[in-house]
Every structure is written in C-alpha cells, then in structure tokens.
CSV table of C-alpha atoms in Angstrom, one decimal:
chain,number,residue,atom,x,y,z
A,1,MET,CA,0.0,0.0,0.1
A,2,ARG,CA,1.5,3.3,-0.9
A,3,SER,CA,1.3,6.4,1.2
A,4,ARG,CA,0.9,9.9,-0.1
A,5,PRO,CA,3.0,12.8,1.0
A,6,ASP,CA,1.3,15.1,3.6
A,7,THR,CA,-0.2,17.8,1.3
A,8,SER,CA,-2.1,19.6,4.0
A,9,ALA,CA,1.3,21.1,5.3
A,10,LYS,CA,0.8,24.1,3.1
A,11,THR,CA,-2.8,24.6,4.0
A,12,LYS,CA,-1.8,24.4,7.7
A,13,ARG,CA,1.1,26.9,7.1
A,14,ASN,CA,-1.5,29.4,5.4
A,15,SER,CA,-3.8,29.1,8.3
A,16,ARG,CA,-1.2,29.8,10.9
A,17,ASN,CA,0.1,32.7,8.8
A,18,ARG,CA,-3.4,34.0,8.5
A,19,PHE,CA,-4.0,33.6,12.2
A,20,LEU,CA,-0.8,35.6,13.0
A,21,ARG,CA,-1.6,38.3,10.5
A,22,LEU,CA,-5.1,38.7,12.0
A,23,TRP,CA,-3.6,39.2,15.6
A,24,ALA,CA,-0.9,41.5,14.3
A,25,PHE,CA,-3.7,43.5,12.8
A,26,ILE,CA,-5.8,43.7,16.0
A,27,VAL,CA,-2.9,44.6,18.1
A,28,GLY,CA,-1.8,47.3,15.5
A,29,VAL,CA,-5.4,48.7,15.6
A,30,LEU,CA,-5.3,48.8,19.5
A,31,THR,CA,-1.7,50.3,19.4
A,32,LEU,CA,-3.0,52.9,17.0
A,33,TYR,CA,-5.9,53.8,19.4
A,34,ALA,CA,-3.4,54.0,22.4
A,35,ILE,CA,-1.1,56.3,20.4
A,36,LEU,CA,-4.0,58.5,19.2
A,37,PHE,CA,-5.5,58.8,22.6
A,38,SER,CA,-2.4,60.5,23.8
A,39,VAL,CA,-2.9,63.0,20.8
A,40,SER,CA,-6.6,63.7,21.2
A,41,SER,CA,-8.5,61.6,23.7
A,42,ALA,CA,-11.8,63.2,22.8
A,43,ARG,CA,-11.4,62.2,19.2
A,44,VAL,CA,-10.6,58.6,20.2
A,45,VAL,CA,-13.7,58.5,22.4
A,46,ALA,CA,-15.7,59.7,19.3
A,47,ALA,CA,-14.1,57.0,17.3
A,48,LEU,CA,-15.1,54.4,19.7
A,49,ARG,CA,-18.6,55.6,19.9
A,50,MET,CA,-18.8,55.6,16.1
A,51,SER,CA,-17.4,52.1,16.0
A,52,GLU,CA,-20.0,51.1,18.7
A,53,LYS,CA,-22.8,52.6,16.7
A,54,ILE,CA,-21.6,50.7,13.5
A,55,MET,CA,-21.4,47.4,15.5
A,56,LEU,CA,-24.9,47.8,16.8
A,57,GLN,CA,-26.2,48.6,13.3
A,58,ILE,CA,-24.6,45.7,11.8
A,59,ALA,CA,-25.7,43.2,14.4
A,60,LEU,CA,-29.0,42.2,12.9
A,61,PRO,CA,-27.7,41.9,9.2
A,62,LEU,CA,-25.0,39.8,10.6
A,63,LEU,CA,-27.5,37.5,12.5
A,64,ILE,CA,-29.5,37.1,9.4
A,65,ALA,CA,-26.3,36.3,7.5
A,66,PHE,CA,-25.5,33.7,10.1
A,67,ILE,CA,-28.9,32.0,9.6
A,68,ILE,CA,-28.5,32.0,5.7
A,69,MET,CA,-25.0,30.5,6.1
A,70,VAL,CA,-26.3,27.8,8.4
A,71,VAL,CA,-29.0,26.9,5.7
A,72,LEU,CA,-26.4,27.0,2.9
A,73,ASN,CA,-24.0,24.7,4.9
A,74,PHE,CA,-26.9,22.4,5.7
A,75,LEU,CA,-28.0,22.2,2.1
A,76,SER,CA,-24.6,22.0,0.4
A,77,GLY,CA,-21.8,20.3,2.2
A,78,PRO,CA,-18.3,21.1,0.8
A,79,GLY,CA,-18.1,17.8,-0.8
A,80,GLN,CA,-20.8,18.6,-3.2
A,81,ILE,CA,-18.9,21.5,-4.8
A,82,PRO,CA,-16.6,19.4,-6.9
A,83,GLY,CA,-19.7,17.5,-8.1
A,84,PHE,CA,-21.0,21.0,-9.2
A,85,LEU,CA,-17.9,21.8,-11.0
A,86,GLY,CA,-17.5,18.4,-12.7
A,87,GLN,CA,-16.7,18.3,-16.3
A,88,ARG,CA,-19.8,19.3,-17.9
A,89,LYS,CA,-19.8,21.3,-21.1
A,90,GLY,CA,-22.2,24.0,-22.4
A,91,ILE,CA,-24.7,26.2,-20.6
A,92,LYS,CA,-25.3,23.5,-17.9
A,93,GLY,CA,-21.6,23.3,-17.1
A,94,THR,CA,-21.4,27.2,-16.9
A,95,MET,CA,-24.5,27.2,-14.6
A,96,PHE,CA,-23.1,24.6,-12.4
A,97,SER,CA,-19.7,26.3,-12.0
A,98,SER,CA,-21.5,29.6,-11.2
A,99,VAL,CA,-23.6,28.0,-8.5
A,100,ALA,CA,-20.6,26.3,-7.1
A,101,GLY,CA,-18.8,29.6,-6.9
A,102,ILE,CA,-21.8,31.4,-5.3
A,103,LEU,CA,-22.3,28.5,-2.7
A,104,SER,CA,-18.6,28.3,-1.8
A,105,MET,CA,-17.6,29.7,1.5
A,106,GLY,CA,-14.4,30.3,3.5
A,107,PRO,CA,-11.2,31.7,2.4
A,108,VAL,CA,-10.2,31.3,-1.2
A,109,TYR,CA,-6.9,29.7,-0.7
A,110,ALA,CA,-8.7,26.8,1.0
A,111,TRP,CA,-10.2,26.0,-2.5
A,112,TYR,CA,-6.9,26.2,-4.5
A,113,PRO,CA,-5.7,22.5,-3.9
A,114,LEU,CA,-9.3,21.3,-4.9
A,115,LEU,CA,-9.1,23.6,-8.1
A,116,LYS,CA,-5.7,22.2,-8.8
A,117,GLY,CA,-6.9,18.7,-8.5
A,118,LEU,CA,-9.9,19.5,-10.8
A,119,ARG,CA,-7.7,21.2,-13.3
A,120,GLU,CA,-5.5,18.0,-13.5
A,121,LYS,CA,-8.7,16.1,-14.2
A,122,ASN,CA,-9.2,18.3,-17.2
A,123,VAL,CA,-11.9,20.6,-15.8
A,124,SER,CA,-11.6,23.6,-18.1
A,125,ASP,CA,-9.9,27.0,-17.1
A,126,PHE,CA,-13.3,28.5,-18.1
A,127,HIS,CA,-15.2,26.7,-15.3
A,128,LEU,CA,-12.4,27.2,-12.7
A,129,ALA,CA,-12.2,31.0,-13.4
A,130,ASN,CA,-16.1,31.2,-13.5
A,131,PHE,CA,-16.1,29.4,-10.1
A,132,LEU,CA,-13.5,31.8,-8.6
A,133,SER,CA,-15.1,35.0,-10.1
A,134,ASN,CA,-18.6,34.0,-8.9
A,135,ARG,CA,-17.2,33.6,-5.3
A,136,ALA,CA,-17.6,37.4,-5.3
A,137,ILE,CA,-21.5,36.9,-5.0
A,138,LYS,CA,-22.1,36.2,-1.4
A,139,PRO,CA,-25.8,35.3,-0.9
A,140,PHE,CA,-25.4,35.0,2.9
A,141,LEU,CA,-24.1,38.7,3.0
A,142,PHE,CA,-27.0,40.1,1.1
A,143,PRO,CA,-28.7,41.3,4.2
A,144,VAL,CA,-25.5,43.3,5.3
A,145,MET,CA,-25.1,44.7,1.6
A,146,VAL,CA,-28.8,45.6,1.4
A,147,PHE,CA,-28.6,47.3,4.8
A,148,TYR,CA,-25.8,49.4,3.6
A,149,PHE,CA,-26.5,50.2,0.0
A,150,GLY,CA,-30.2,49.2,-0.5
A,151,TRP,CA,-31.8,46.3,-2.5
A,152,THR,CA,-31.5,47.9,-6.0
A,153,PHE,CA,-27.8,48.5,-5.7
A,154,THR,CA,-27.4,45.0,-4.3
A,155,LEU,CA,-29.3,43.4,-7.1
A,156,ILE,CA,-27.7,45.4,-10.0
A,157,LEU,CA,-24.2,45.0,-8.7
A,158,ASN,CA,-24.5,41.2,-8.3
A,159,MET,CA,-26.1,40.7,-11.6
A,160,LEU,CA,-23.2,42.5,-13.2
A,161,ILE,CA,-20.7,40.6,-11.2
A,162,LEU,CA,-22.4,37.4,-12.5
A,163,ALA,CA,-22.2,38.7,-16.2
A,164,GLY,CA,-18.6,39.9,-15.6
A,165,SER,CA,-17.6,36.5,-14.3
A,166,LEU,CA,-18.5,34.9,-17.6
A,167,PHE,CA,-16.3,37.5,-19.5
A,168,THR,CA,-13.4,37.0,-17.1
A,169,ALA,CA,-13.8,33.2,-17.6
A,170,LYS,CA,-13.8,33.6,-21.4
A,171,ILE,CA,-10.6,35.7,-21.2
A,172,VAL,CA,-8.9,33.3,-18.9
A,173,ASN,CA,-9.8,30.3,-21.1
A,174,ILE,CA,-8.4,32.1,-24.3
A,175,ALA,CA,-5.2,33.1,-22.4
A,176,GLY,CA,-4.8,29.5,-21.2
A,177,LYS,CA,-5.0,28.2,-24.8
A,178,ARG,CA,-2.5,30.6,-26.2
A,179,ARG,CA,1.1,29.5,-26.1
A,180,LEU,CA,3.8,32.2,-25.9
B,1,MET,CA,-7.4,-4.6,9.1
B,2,LYS,CA,-8.5,-1.7,6.7
B,3,ILE,CA,-11.1,0.9,7.1
B,4,ALA,CA,-12.3,3.3,4.4
B,5,VAL,CA,-13.0,7.0,5.2
B,6,ALA,CA,-14.9,9.5,3.0
B,7,ALA,CA,-12.7,12.7,2.9
B,8,ASN,CA,-12.5,16.1,1.3
B,9,GLY,CA,-8.8,15.8,0.8
B,10,PRO,CA,-6.1,13.2,0.0
B,11,ASP,CA,-4.4,13.0,3.3
B,12,LEU,CA,-5.0,12.0,7.0
B,13,ASP,CA,-5.5,15.7,8.1
B,14,ALA,CA,-8.3,16.3,5.5
B,15,GLU,CA,-11.8,16.9,6.8
B,16,ILE,CA,-14.2,14.0,6.9
B,17,GLY,CA,-16.6,13.8,3.8
B,18,HIS,CA,-19.9,15.4,4.5
B,19,ARG,CA,-21.6,12.5,2.5
B,20,LEU,CA,-20.2,9.4,0.9
B,21,GLY,CA,-20.5,9.5,-2.8
B,22,LEU,CA,-20.2,13.4,-2.8
B,23,SER,CA,-16.8,13.6,-1.0
B,24,PRO,CA,-13.9,13.8,-3.4
B,25,TYR,CA,-11.7,11.1,-1.8
B,26,LEU,CA,-12.0,7.8,-0.2
B,27,ILE,CA,-9.0,7.1,2.0
B,28,VAL,CA,-8.3,3.4,2.7
B,29,ILE,CA,-6.1,2.9,5.9
B,30,ASP,CA,-4.3,-0.1,7.2
B,31,LEU,CA,-4.8,0.2,10.9
B,32,ASN,CA,-1.9,-2.0,11.6
B,33,THR,CA,0.8,-0.2,9.6
B,34,MET,CA,-1.2,3.2,9.3
B,35,ASP,CA,-0.3,3.2,5.5
B,36,PHE,CA,-3.1,4.7,3.6
B,37,GLU,CA,-4.2,5.1,0.0
B,38,ALA,CA,-6.2,8.2,-1.1
B,39,VAL,CA,-8.4,7.1,-4.0
B,40,SER,CA,-10.1,10.0,-5.9
B,41,ILE,CA,-13.8,9.6,-6.5
B,42,SER,CA,-15.0,10.8,-9.8
B,43,PHE,CA,-18.3,12.9,-9.7
B,44,ASP,CA,-21.3,12.8,-11.9
B,45,GLY,CA,-22.9,15.7,-10.1
B,46,THR,CA,-25.6,13.5,-8.4
B,47,GLY,CA,-23.4,11.4,-6.3
B,48,ALA,CA,-25.2,8.2,-7.3
B,49,GLY,CA,-22.5,6.9,-9.5
B,50,ALA,CA,-19.7,8.2,-7.4
B,51,GLY,CA,-21.5,6.4,-4.4
B,52,ILE,CA,-21.5,3.0,-6.0
B,53,GLY,CA,-17.9,3.8,-7.1
B,54,ALA,CA,-17.0,4.4,-3.5
B,55,VAL,CA,-18.7,1.1,-2.6
B,56,ALA,CA,-16.7,-0.7,-5.2
B,57,ILE,CA,-13.5,0.8,-3.9
B,58,ALA,CA,-14.2,-0.1,-0.2
B,59,LEU,CA,-14.9,-3.7,-1.2
B,60,GLU,CA,-12.0,-4.1,-3.5
B,61,LYS,CA,-9.6,-2.9,-0.8
B,62,ASN,CA,-11.2,-5.2,1.7
B,63,ALA,CA,-12.2,-2.5,4.0
B,64,CYS,CA,-14.2,-3.9,7.0
B,65,ALA,CA,-15.6,-0.5,8.0
B,66,ILE,CA,-16.6,2.7,6.3
B,67,LEU,CA,-16.6,6.2,8.0
B,68,ALA,CA,-18.5,9.3,6.6
B,69,GLY,CA,-20.6,12.2,7.7
B,70,TYR,CA,-23.7,10.5,6.0
B,71,VAL,CA,-24.2,7.4,4.0
B,72,SER,CA,-27.5,7.1,1.9
B,73,PRO,CA,-29.7,4.1,2.3
B,74,ALA,CA,-28.9,3.0,-1.4
B,75,ILE,CA,-25.2,3.0,-0.7
B,76,ALA,CA,-25.5,1.5,2.8
B,77,LYS,CA,-27.3,-1.6,1.6
B,78,PRO,CA,-24.6,-3.2,-0.5
B,79,LEU,CA,-22.0,-2.3,2.2
B,80,LEU,CA,-24.0,-4.0,4.9
B,81,GLU,CA,-24.6,-7.0,2.7
B,82,HIS,CA,-20.9,-7.5,2.5
B,83,ASN,CA,-20.4,-7.1,6.2
B,84,VAL,CA,-18.8,-3.8,6.0
B,85,GLU,CA,-19.7,-1.8,9.1
B,86,ILE,CA,-21.0,1.9,8.6
B,87,PHE,CA,-20.1,4.7,10.9
B,88,THR,CA,-22.0,8.0,10.2
B,89,SER,CA,-22.2,11.4,11.9
B,90,VAL,CA,-18.3,11.2,11.9
B,91,SER,CA,-16.6,14.7,11.7
B,92,GLY,CA,-13.4,16.3,12.1
B,93,SER,CA,-10.1,15.2,10.5
B,94,VAL,CA,-9.6,11.7,9.1
B,95,ARG,CA,-6.8,11.2,11.6
B,96,ASP,CA,-9.2,12.0,14.5
B,97,ALA,CA,-11.8,9.6,13.1
B,98,ILE,CA,-9.3,6.8,13.1
B,99,GLU,CA,-8.5,7.5,16.7
B,100,GLY,CA,-12.3,7.5,17.4
B,101,TYR,CA,-12.7,4.2,15.6
B,102,ARG,CA,-9.8,2.6,17.4
B,103,LYS,CA,-11.2,3.8,20.8
B,104,GLY,CA,-14.7,2.5,20.0
B,105,GLU,CA,-16.1,6.1,20.3
B,106,LEU,CA,-17.8,6.1,17.0
B,107,ARG,CA,-21.4,4.9,16.8
B,108,ASN,CA,-22.8,2.7,14.1
B,109,SER,CA,-25.0,4.0,11.3
B,110,VAL,CA,-28.8,3.9,11.8
B,111,TYR,CA,-29.0,1.3,9.1
B,112,VAL,CA,-27.6,-1.2,11.6
B,113,SER,CA,-30.2,-0.7,14.2
B,114,GLU,CA,-33.0,0.2,11.9
B,115,ALA,CA,-33.0,-1.3,8.5
B,116,THR,CA,-35.0,1.4,7.0
B,117,GLY,CA,-33.0,4.3,8.3
B,118,LYS,CA,-34.5,7.5,9.6
B,119,ASP,CA,-33.8,10.7,8.0
B,120,ALA,CA,-34.6,12.7,11.2
B,121,ARG,CA,-31.4,11.6,12.8
B,122,ARG,CA,-29.3,12.4,9.7
B,123,ASP,CA,-31.0,15.8,9.5
B,124,LYS,CA,-30.2,16.4,13.2
B,125,ALA,CA,-26.5,15.5,12.6
B,126,ASP,CA,-26.4,17.4,9.5
B,127,MET,CA,-27.8,20.5,11.2
B,128,ALA,CA,-25.3,20.2,14.1
B,129,HIS,CA,-22.6,19.8,11.6
B,130,ALA,CA,-23.8,22.9,9.7
B,131,LEU,CA,-24.0,24.9,12.9
B,132,LYS,CA,-20.7,24.0,14.0
B,133,ARG,CA,-19.2,24.9,10.6
B,134,THR,CA,-20.9,28.3,10.4
B,135,ALA,CA,-19.9,29.2,13.9
B,136,ARG,CA,-16.3,28.4,12.9
B,137,GLN,CA,-16.6,30.5,9.7
B,138,PHE,CA,-18.1,33.3,11.7
B,139,ALA,CA,-15.5,33.1,14.5
B,140,SER,CA,-12.7,33.4,11.9
B,141,MET,CA,-14.3,36.5,10.3
B,142,LEU,CA,-15.5,38.5,13.4
B,143,PRO,CA,-12.1,39.6,15.0
B,144,LEU,CA,-11.1,41.2,11.6
B,145,LEU,CA,-14.5,42.7,11.2
B,146,VAL,CA,-14.2,44.3,14.7
B,147,GLY,CA,-10.7,45.5,13.8
B,148,VAL,CA,-12.0,47.2,10.6
B,149,ILE,CA,-14.9,48.8,12.4
B,150,LEU,CA,-12.5,50.3,15.0
B,151,LEU,CA,-10.4,51.6,12.2
B,152,VAL,CA,-13.5,53.1,10.4
B,153,GLY,CA,-14.3,54.7,13.7
B,154,LEU,CA,-10.8,56.4,13.8
B,155,PHE,CA,-11.0,57.2,10.1
B,156,GLN,CA,-14.3,59.1,10.6
B,157,ALA,CA,-13.0,60.8,13.8
B,158,PHE,CA,-9.6,61.9,12.6
B,159,ILE,CA,-9.8,62.2,8.7
B,160,SER,CA,-11.4,65.3,7.4
B,161,LYS,CA,-13.3,65.6,4.1
B,162,GLU,CA,-10.5,68.0,3.0
B,163,VAL,CA,-7.8,65.3,3.5
B,164,LEU,CA,-9.9,62.7,1.7
B,165,PHE,CA,-10.7,65.1,-1.2
B,166,SER,CA,-7.0,65.6,-1.7
B,167,ILE,CA,-6.7,61.9,-2.4
B,168,PHE,CA,-10.0,61.3,-4.2
B,169,SER,CA,-9.9,64.3,-6.7
B,170,GLY,CA,-13.4,64.1,-7.9
B,171,GLN,CA,-12.5,63.0,-11.4
B,172,PRO,CA,-14.7,59.8,-11.9
B,173,PHE,CA,-12.2,57.6,-13.7
B,174,PHE,CA,-9.3,58.4,-11.5
B,175,ASP,CA,-11.3,57.9,-8.3
B,176,THR,CA,-12.7,54.7,-9.7
B,177,PHE,CA,-9.0,53.5,-10.3
B,178,LEU,CA,-8.0,54.5,-6.8
B,179,GLY,CA,-11.0,52.5,-5.3
B,180,ALA,CA,-10.3,49.5,-7.5
B,181,SER,CA,-6.7,49.5,-6.4
B,182,PHE,CA,-7.6,49.7,-2.8
B,183,GLY,CA,-10.1,46.9,-3.1
B,184,SER,CA,-7.4,44.8,-5.1
B,185,ILE,CA,-4.7,45.1,-2.3
B,186,SER,CA,-7.2,44.5,0.4
B,187,ALA,CA,-8.1,41.0,1.6
B,188,GLY,CA,-10.6,39.5,4.2
B,189,ASN,CA,-14.4,39.0,4.3
B,190,PRO,CA,-16.3,41.3,1.9
B,191,VAL,CA,-18.4,42.7,4.8
B,192,ASN,CA,-15.2,44.8,5.6
B,193,SER,CA,-15.5,46.4,2.2
B,194,TYR,CA,-19.2,47.3,2.9
B,195,VAL,CA,-18.3,49.0,6.1
B,196,ILE,CA,-15.5,50.9,4.5
B,197,GLY,CA,-17.4,51.7,1.5
B,198,ASP,CA,-20.3,53.1,3.5
B,199,ALA,CA,-17.9,55.3,5.6
B,200,LEU,CA,-16.3,56.6,2.2
B,201,ALA,CA,-19.8,57.3,0.8
B,202,LYS,CA,-20.8,59.2,3.8
B,203,LEU,CA,-17.7,61.3,3.2
B,204,GLU,CA,-19.1,62.0,-0.2
B,205,VAL,CA,-16.4,60.0,-2.0
B,206,SER,CA,-17.5,59.2,-5.7
B,207,PRO,CA,-20.0,56.1,-5.6
B,208,TYR,CA,-18.0,54.8,-8.8
B,209,ALA,CA,-14.9,54.6,-6.5
B,210,VAL,CA,-17.0,53.0,-3.7
B,211,THR,CA,-18.6,50.5,-6.1
B,212,ALA,CA,-15.2,49.5,-7.7
B,213,LEU,CA,-13.8,49.1,-4.2
B,214,ILE,CA,-16.5,46.5,-3.4
B,215,VAL,CA,-16.1,44.8,-6.6
B,216,THR,CA,-12.3,44.4,-6.6
B,217,TRP,CA,-12.3,43.5,-2.9
B,218,VAL,CA,-13.9,40.2,-3.9
B,219,THR,CA,-12.8,39.6,-7.5
B,220,VAL,CA,-9.0,40.6,-7.4
B,221,GLY,CA,-6.7,39.1,-4.9
B,222,ILE,CA,-3.2,40.6,-4.9
B,223,VAL,CA,-2.4,39.1,-1.6
B,224,GLN,CA,-3.5,35.6,-2.7
B,225,LEU,CA,-1.8,35.9,-6.1
B,226,PRO,CA,1.3,33.8,-5.2
B,227,ALA,CA,-1.0,31.0,-4.0
B,228,GLU,CA,-3.2,31.3,-7.1
B,229,ILE,CA,-0.2,31.1,-9.3
B,230,ALA,CA,1.1,28.2,-7.6
B,231,ALA,CA,-2.2,26.2,-7.8
B,232,LEU,CA,-3.4,27.2,-11.2
B,233,GLY,CA,-0.5,28.7,-13.0
B,234,TRP,CA,0.7,32.3,-13.6
B,235,ARG,CA,-1.2,32.7,-16.9
B,236,PHE,CA,-4.6,31.8,-15.3
B,237,ALA,CA,-3.8,33.8,-12.3
B,238,LEU,CA,-2.6,37.0,-13.9
B,239,SER,CA,-5.2,36.9,-16.7
B,240,ARG,CA,-8.1,36.3,-14.2
B,241,ASN,CA,-7.0,39.1,-11.8
B,242,LEU,CA,-6.1,41.6,-14.4
B,243,THR,CA,-9.4,41.1,-16.4
B,244,ALA,CA,-11.4,41.4,-13.0
B,245,PHE,CA,-9.5,44.7,-12.1
B,246,ILE,CA,-10.2,46.2,-15.5
B,247,LEU,CA,-13.8,45.0,-15.5
B,248,ALA,CA,-14.4,46.6,-12.1
B,249,THR,CA,-14.6,50.1,-13.8
B,250,PRO,CA,-17.4,49.5,-16.2
B,251,ILE,CA,-19.2,47.4,-13.5
B,252,ALA,CA,-19.0,50.4,-11.1
B,253,PHE,CA,-20.0,52.8,-13.9
B,254,LEU,CA,-23.0,50.6,-15.0
B,255,THR,CA,-24.2,49.9,-11.5
B,256,VAL,CA,-24.2,53.6,-10.5
B,257,SER,CA,-25.7,54.7,-13.8
B,258,ILE,CA,-28.5,52.1,-13.8
B,259,LEU,CA,-29.2,52.8,-10.2
B,260,ARG,CA,-29.6,56.6,-11.0
B,261,ILE,CA,-32.0,55.9,-13.8
B,262,LEU,CA,-34.2,53.6,-11.6
B,263,ILE,CA,-34.2,55.9,-8.5
C-alpha cells in the first residue's frame, strides 16, 4: 500500500500565517488607538462611539447572514462543490460552476488545492475561473449589503458581477490556450 | 485490518467527507501499519454513480468499516450485505476519526439498528454539523471585522473631508481607479468592504470609487496571487486578476448609472 505525502502542510502553514496576520492587525489597531489617545482623547472616544454605533447597526444583518450561512452549509456540504464543477460542457456546465462559486464559502486559498486537482482532471480553465469569479457573489451577505446600499444596488451589482464572471472566465480560457 | 474514510482531501489531516458519494476522496487505511491510500472519486454531479464507485473501492480494498458524515440508504445496503460496518455522523479530520474508531467512540450507522433508516437523525446530525461549521466561519471572520470597524471609527473621527478629497480628486475615472486599486490590495471578508465603502460614501467619495472598491475586494486578490499562481499557473492567475481589475470600472459605472436611472 502506498502512502501519499502530507499535502495539507501548506494549508496548515497558510492558516497559521493568517492567524498571525489577524492578531498582528488587531494589536496594530489597538496600538494605534493607544497612540492617538495621547494625541486627542476626545477624538478617540468619538471614534469608539462611532465604532460602537456601527457594530450595533450591523448586528441584525449579521445575525441574518449567520442564519443563511447555516442553511447553505446544511443544504450544500463542501463535498458537493466538486460535483457541481465536474466536467460538464455547455450552458449546464457554466451554470453549475457559477452556482458552485456562489455557494462556496471560506477563504479562497482553502479552495486552491481542490481547483488544482480538478484542473489536473481536465476541468476547463473557463469553469475554474467562472467558479472563482462567482465567489464574489455572497448570498449570505446580502442582508448586510442591502442594509448599507439598498436592494436595488445589491441586485444590480451582483447581476453585473455574474455577467462579468463569464467575461473573465472567457478571457482566462483564451489566455490559457494561447502559447507564448 | 483496513477501514475506508470519506474525505475532502487526499491525506489524513483532511476533513471527513460530509456525504459518501459526494466526497472527493475515499482514504483506505491499514490500521496495523497506518499506511493509507487516497483514491479519488469521480463525480457525476448527483453522487449516485460516485457512491457506487466508493462502495466498489471499499470492497475491492477489503475495508471492514466505512466512516463518513452520512451514507445514503442506497449505498449502505450493499455495504451491509458485504459485512462492512458503517459509521456515520463522523466529523473532524480523518486522523481524529481513525482514533475515534480505534477507541470505539464512533457509533454505528442508523442502518444497523434500523434497517429502513431514519432521515430525522441524519438531519439532526447534518444541522449540528452545519451549525458548527458556520460558527467556525463566523469566528474566523469576526475579529477582523471588529478591527476594521474600529479603524473606520478612527477614520471618521480623524480624517477630514478635505484630506480625503486631496486623495479622491473628484474625477470619476481616477477615483474609480483608486477605489479599485485599494480593493485589489485588500483582503478579508467582503463585509469589511461594505463598512469601509459606506464610510467613504458618507464622506461623499464618488459612488463609482466605492463600487469599484467593493467589486475588486472580492474579485481581485493581490495578496493571494502567489498562492493562485502556485495552484493554477501564472497565466491563469494573472489573466483572471487583471481582467477582473479592468472589469471593475465598467461594472462600477454601469451599476451607478442604472441605479440613477431607476431611482
């Protein structure tokens, strides 16, 4: 029986780096607050009040986003995404890669090993690029986007991103076929 | 003695597959030597064909047990007929599941005790899995969001409109380019871009720039570019990111123009 090398090491390293960057960012923000407090305590207090206001405003849309995320996670496990991508051709294949991109969650680098594997199985660059571009559409964040920018803006922007994804995918597909 | 585990990746640290037949790998482990073989499962989209394929692999490799998040009745039947034990509601990494199996902590599938199977139990396990997964995703998102909100607070308290307008000149194309560039070099959950975009809009920065920022935040990834190149090649990564960046400007202009017509 043959053993395969541990390919998750890179993913683990990425997660660790991300975690360190996150805490470095938070420590940086808090340090900035401390420094600015010595410059103008009144403005820092005002900044904290504004931040508190934003947090309170965003709480309900985030709660709705959480519920939508649970529903999406319940209905579509991560194992289903490769099935959506598959190797279908034509409109059905495009639709499936779009849906897979829209439903996919989590950081993008978590998807790279899977996409690499699918590419090795001859899934076209068009579908892979379409998948990545459609990740820009986040249905679970619609409540937050609507809260900030309104329904009309949310609808128009996401429709245009959907159309733009097809254009991007086409260009990537053409670029992939052209040999220098 | 061998067991087979449905997995989302080809190694022992991969997450357990949510459902046998829809998981991309079946990992067959020899419990005596801990040698393993990751067999890729081909998909037909429905999972039916892949499910039967997984059964065939498990039987071919002489696995005496199969571990997964969920195993459908159609796939469970032939496994039970060949005396392959089924353990469902298994989560975490493949390595953890093996340990759980060794210690006898896993519970048999509902099919063992109830030949017909009960969807309610599966639904309950799936819902718990979905809740756990969502909580994890949210937990990873919230600290950064709080940090960004704190920064936005500082931004609003300390940066005057005059300073902002010295950066955003009021020329639509230049401002849109600036917005798109800022979005491209930023990373993290898109909700951060909404918070920043809203703050900029309130300071009367051009809506084109704000829209371009929101678009490139999610479509262009300069920070992730090396990883994308490593996974999919430089031609793929560069053409995708460059096209997405260029496209952000027409998308921003079209969105705002349509919005102005409609409202």
